[in-house]
C-alpha positions as semicolon CSV with decimal commas, in nm:
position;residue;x (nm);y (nm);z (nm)
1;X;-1,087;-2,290;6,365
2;X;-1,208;-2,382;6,058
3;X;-1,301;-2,130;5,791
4;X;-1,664;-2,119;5,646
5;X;-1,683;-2,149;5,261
6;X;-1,836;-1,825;5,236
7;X;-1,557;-1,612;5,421
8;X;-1,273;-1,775;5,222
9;X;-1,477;-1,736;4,910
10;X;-1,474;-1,342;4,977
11;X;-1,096;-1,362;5,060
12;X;-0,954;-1,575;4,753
13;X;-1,174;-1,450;4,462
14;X;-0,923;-1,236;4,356
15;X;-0,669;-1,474;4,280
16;X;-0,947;-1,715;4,124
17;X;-1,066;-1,379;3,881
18;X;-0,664;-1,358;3,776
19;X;-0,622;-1,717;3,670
20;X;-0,545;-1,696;3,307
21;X;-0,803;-2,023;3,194
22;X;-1,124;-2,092;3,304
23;X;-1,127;-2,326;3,611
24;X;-1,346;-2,600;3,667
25;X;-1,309;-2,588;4,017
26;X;-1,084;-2,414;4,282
27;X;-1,120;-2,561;4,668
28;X;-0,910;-2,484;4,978
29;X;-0,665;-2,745;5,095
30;X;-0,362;-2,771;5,392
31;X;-0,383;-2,649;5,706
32;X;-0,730;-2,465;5,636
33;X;-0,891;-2,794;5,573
34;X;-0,724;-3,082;5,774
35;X;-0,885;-2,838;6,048
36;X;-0,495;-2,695;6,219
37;X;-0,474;-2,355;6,072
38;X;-0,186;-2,118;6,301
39;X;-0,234;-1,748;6,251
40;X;0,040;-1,745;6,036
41;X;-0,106;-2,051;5,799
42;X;-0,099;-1,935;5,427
43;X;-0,334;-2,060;5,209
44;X;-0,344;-2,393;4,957
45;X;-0,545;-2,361;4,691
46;X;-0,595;-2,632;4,388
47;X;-0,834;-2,659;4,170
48;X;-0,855;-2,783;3,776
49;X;-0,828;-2,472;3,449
50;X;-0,965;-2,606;3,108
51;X;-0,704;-2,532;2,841
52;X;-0,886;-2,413;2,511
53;X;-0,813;-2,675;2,201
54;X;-0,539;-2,437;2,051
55;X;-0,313;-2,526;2,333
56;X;-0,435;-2,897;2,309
57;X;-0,388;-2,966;1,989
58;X;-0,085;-2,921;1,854
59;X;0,322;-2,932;1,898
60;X;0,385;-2,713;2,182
61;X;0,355;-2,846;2,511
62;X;0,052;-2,688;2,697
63;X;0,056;-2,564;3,049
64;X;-0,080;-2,858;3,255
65;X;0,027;-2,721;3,561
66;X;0,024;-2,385;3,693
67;X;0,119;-2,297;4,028
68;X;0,158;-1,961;4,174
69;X;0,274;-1,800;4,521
70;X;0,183;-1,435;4,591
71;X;0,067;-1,196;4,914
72;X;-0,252;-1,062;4,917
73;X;-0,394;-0,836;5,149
74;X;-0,737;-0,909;5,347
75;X;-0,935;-0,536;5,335
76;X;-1,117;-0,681;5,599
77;X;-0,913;-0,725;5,870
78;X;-0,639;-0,512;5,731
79;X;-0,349;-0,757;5,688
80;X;-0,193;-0,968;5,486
81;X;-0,172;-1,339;5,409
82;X;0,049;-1,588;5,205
83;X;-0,153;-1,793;4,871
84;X;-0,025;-2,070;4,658
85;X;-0,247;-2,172;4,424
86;X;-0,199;-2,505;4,214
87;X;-0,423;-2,583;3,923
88;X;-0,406;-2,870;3,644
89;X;-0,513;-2,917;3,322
90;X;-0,831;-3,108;3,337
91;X;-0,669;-3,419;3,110
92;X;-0,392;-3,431;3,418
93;X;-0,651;-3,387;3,704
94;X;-0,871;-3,712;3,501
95;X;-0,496;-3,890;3,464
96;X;-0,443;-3,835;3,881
97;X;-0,779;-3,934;3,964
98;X;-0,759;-4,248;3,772
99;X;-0,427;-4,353;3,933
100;X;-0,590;-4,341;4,311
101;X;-0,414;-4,046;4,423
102;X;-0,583;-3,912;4,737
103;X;-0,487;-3,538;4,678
104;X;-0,709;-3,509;4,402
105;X;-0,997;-3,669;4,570
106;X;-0,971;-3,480;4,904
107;X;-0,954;-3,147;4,617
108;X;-1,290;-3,228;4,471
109;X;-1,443;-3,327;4,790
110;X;-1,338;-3,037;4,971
111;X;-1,613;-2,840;5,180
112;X;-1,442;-2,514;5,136
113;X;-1,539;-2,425;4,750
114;X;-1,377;-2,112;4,677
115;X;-1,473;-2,126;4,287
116;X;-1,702;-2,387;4,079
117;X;-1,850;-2,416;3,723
118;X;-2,173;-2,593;3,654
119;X;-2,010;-2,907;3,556
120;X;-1,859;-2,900;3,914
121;X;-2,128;-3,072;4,047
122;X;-2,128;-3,353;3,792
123;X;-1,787;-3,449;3,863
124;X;-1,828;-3,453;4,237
125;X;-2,122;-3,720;4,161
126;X;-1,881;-3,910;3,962
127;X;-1,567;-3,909;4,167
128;X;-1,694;-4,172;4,481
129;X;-1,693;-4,428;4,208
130;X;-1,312;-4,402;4,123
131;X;-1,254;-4,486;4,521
132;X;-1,090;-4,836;4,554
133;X;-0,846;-5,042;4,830
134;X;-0,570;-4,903;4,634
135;X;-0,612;-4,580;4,802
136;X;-0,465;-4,712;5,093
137;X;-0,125;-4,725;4,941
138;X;-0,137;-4,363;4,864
139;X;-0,203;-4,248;5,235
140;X;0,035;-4,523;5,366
141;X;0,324;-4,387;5,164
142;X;0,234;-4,060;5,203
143;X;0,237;-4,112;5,601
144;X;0,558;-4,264;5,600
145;X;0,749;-3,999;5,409
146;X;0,607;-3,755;5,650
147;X;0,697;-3,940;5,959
148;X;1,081;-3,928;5,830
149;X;1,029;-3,563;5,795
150;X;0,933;-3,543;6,121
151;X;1,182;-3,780;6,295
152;X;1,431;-3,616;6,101
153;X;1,406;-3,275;6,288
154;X;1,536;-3,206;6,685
155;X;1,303;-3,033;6,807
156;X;1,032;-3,235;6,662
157;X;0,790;-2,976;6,507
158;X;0,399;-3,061;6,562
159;X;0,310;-2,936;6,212
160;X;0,439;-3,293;6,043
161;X;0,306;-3,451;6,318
162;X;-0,033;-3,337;6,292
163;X;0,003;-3,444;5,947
164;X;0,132;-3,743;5,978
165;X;-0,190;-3,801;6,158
166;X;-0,424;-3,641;5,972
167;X;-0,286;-3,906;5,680
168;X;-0,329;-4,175;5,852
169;X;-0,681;-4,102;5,970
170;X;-0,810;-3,991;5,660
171;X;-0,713;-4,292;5,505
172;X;-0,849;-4,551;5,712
173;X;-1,185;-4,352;5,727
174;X;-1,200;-4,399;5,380
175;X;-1,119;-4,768;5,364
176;X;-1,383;-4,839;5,626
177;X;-1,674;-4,614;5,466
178;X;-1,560;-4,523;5,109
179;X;-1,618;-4,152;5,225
180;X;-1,376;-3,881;5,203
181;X;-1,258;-3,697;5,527
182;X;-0,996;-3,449;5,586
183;X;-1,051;-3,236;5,890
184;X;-0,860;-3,371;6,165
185;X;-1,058;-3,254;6,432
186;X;-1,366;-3,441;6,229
187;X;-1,173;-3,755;6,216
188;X;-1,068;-3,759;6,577
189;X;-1,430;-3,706;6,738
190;X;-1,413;-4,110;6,583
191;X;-1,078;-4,223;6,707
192;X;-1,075;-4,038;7,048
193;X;-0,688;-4,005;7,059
194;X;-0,613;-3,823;7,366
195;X;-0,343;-3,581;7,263
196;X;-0,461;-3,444;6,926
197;X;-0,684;-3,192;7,071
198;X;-0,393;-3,064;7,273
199;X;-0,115;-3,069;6,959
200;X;-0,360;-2,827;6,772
201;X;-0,443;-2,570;7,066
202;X;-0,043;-2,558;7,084
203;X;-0,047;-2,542;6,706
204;X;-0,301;-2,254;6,690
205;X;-0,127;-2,061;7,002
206;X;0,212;-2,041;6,833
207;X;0,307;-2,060;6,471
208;X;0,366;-2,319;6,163
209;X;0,700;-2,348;6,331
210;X;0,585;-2,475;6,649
211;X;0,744;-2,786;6,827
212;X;0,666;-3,047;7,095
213;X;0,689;-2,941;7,449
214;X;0,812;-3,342;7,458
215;X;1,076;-3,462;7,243
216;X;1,039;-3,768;7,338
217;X;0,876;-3,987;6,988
218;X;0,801;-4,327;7,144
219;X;0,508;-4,234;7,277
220;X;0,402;-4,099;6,905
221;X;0,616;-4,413;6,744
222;X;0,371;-4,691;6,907
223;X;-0,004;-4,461;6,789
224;X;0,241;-4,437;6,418
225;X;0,251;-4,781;6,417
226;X;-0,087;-4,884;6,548
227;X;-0,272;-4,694;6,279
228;X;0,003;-4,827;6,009
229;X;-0,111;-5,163;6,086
């Protein structure tokens, strides 16, 4: 089930308050958004830091990228849960967003906001208008790679699956509307496929680790290369 904003707000702050730059942004992506979490999901968060001019300007190379894996622990519900946070320089994030890649558009679109400055919603305004056919290309490839991922394993695991899916889906959403979509179970209440309902109850039952009850990939092979074409 899908997270609201406000509960993962109260769960990732911490990590957003240690972030050594100020961040423009900071949204929840992965499982936690394409709408498949498992109980043992961790946590993907990106999101954009603002590097002061001293560490623009001048012969060092700045810190564009920071990424960083930890455990926290939920006070809450008294466990504890896995976080990797990614964050790039705001010059990068413009550089990514200007080269159609879908990642960074499904980042600022996301509807789980965990951290935002005011200029937050400016850029959301902005960011439909970078959306072009080219897009395409980057959920095409991006399906593909994960399909020989998937193919690759014996058992095959329903985690690539789902996102192999979940690609595919989100992209041609966007090429018929020009609107962003990542939540799988959002998508599918469109495209009615039959067994994607059941692949994420057997998802959320078990683990990240999880595989098809079916090894059998033709059936998966023709819907791959349906929504391909």
């Amino acid at each position: 089930m899908l997270a609201s904003a406000d509960a993962l707000q109260q769960r990732l702050r911490p990590a957003i308050a240690q972030h050594p730059y100020p961040l423009l942004f900071a949204t929840v992506s992965g499982a936690h958004l394409y709408g498949f979490p498992s109980p043992d999901s961790d946590f993907d968060l990106w999101g954009v830091h603002v590097l002061p001019i001293s560490e623009v300007v001048g012969l060092h190379t700045c810190q564009d990228t920071i990424e960083r894996s930890e455990t926290l622990s939920d006070s809450e519900s008294q466990s504890e849960f896995e976080l990797d946070l990614v964050t790039h320089d705001i010059k990068k994030f413009f550089q990514l967003l200007l080269k159609r890649n879908g990642y960074v558009l499904e980042q600022v679109l996301s509807p789980l906001v965990v951290h935002s400055a005011p200029e937050f919603q400016e850029l959301k305004a902005i960011v439909p208008d970078c959306i072009t056919h080219f897009h395409s290309k980057h959920y095409l490839g991006f399906a593909h790679t994960q399909w020989k991922l998937l193919t690759r394993d014996r058992p095959m695991r329903i985690k690539p699956l789902l996102y192999v899916y979940r690609v595919l889906l989100t992209g041609i959403h966007l090429m018929r509307t020009g609107e962003v979509e990542a939540n799988l179970v959002t998508l599918n209440s469109q495209f009615q496929l039959s067994h994607i309902e059941e692949l994420i109850q057997q998802k959320d039952l078990k683990s990240e680790a999880a595989v098809l009850a079916d090894c059998d990939p033709s059936h998966h092979l023709r819907r791959f290369e349906t929504l391909c074409a």
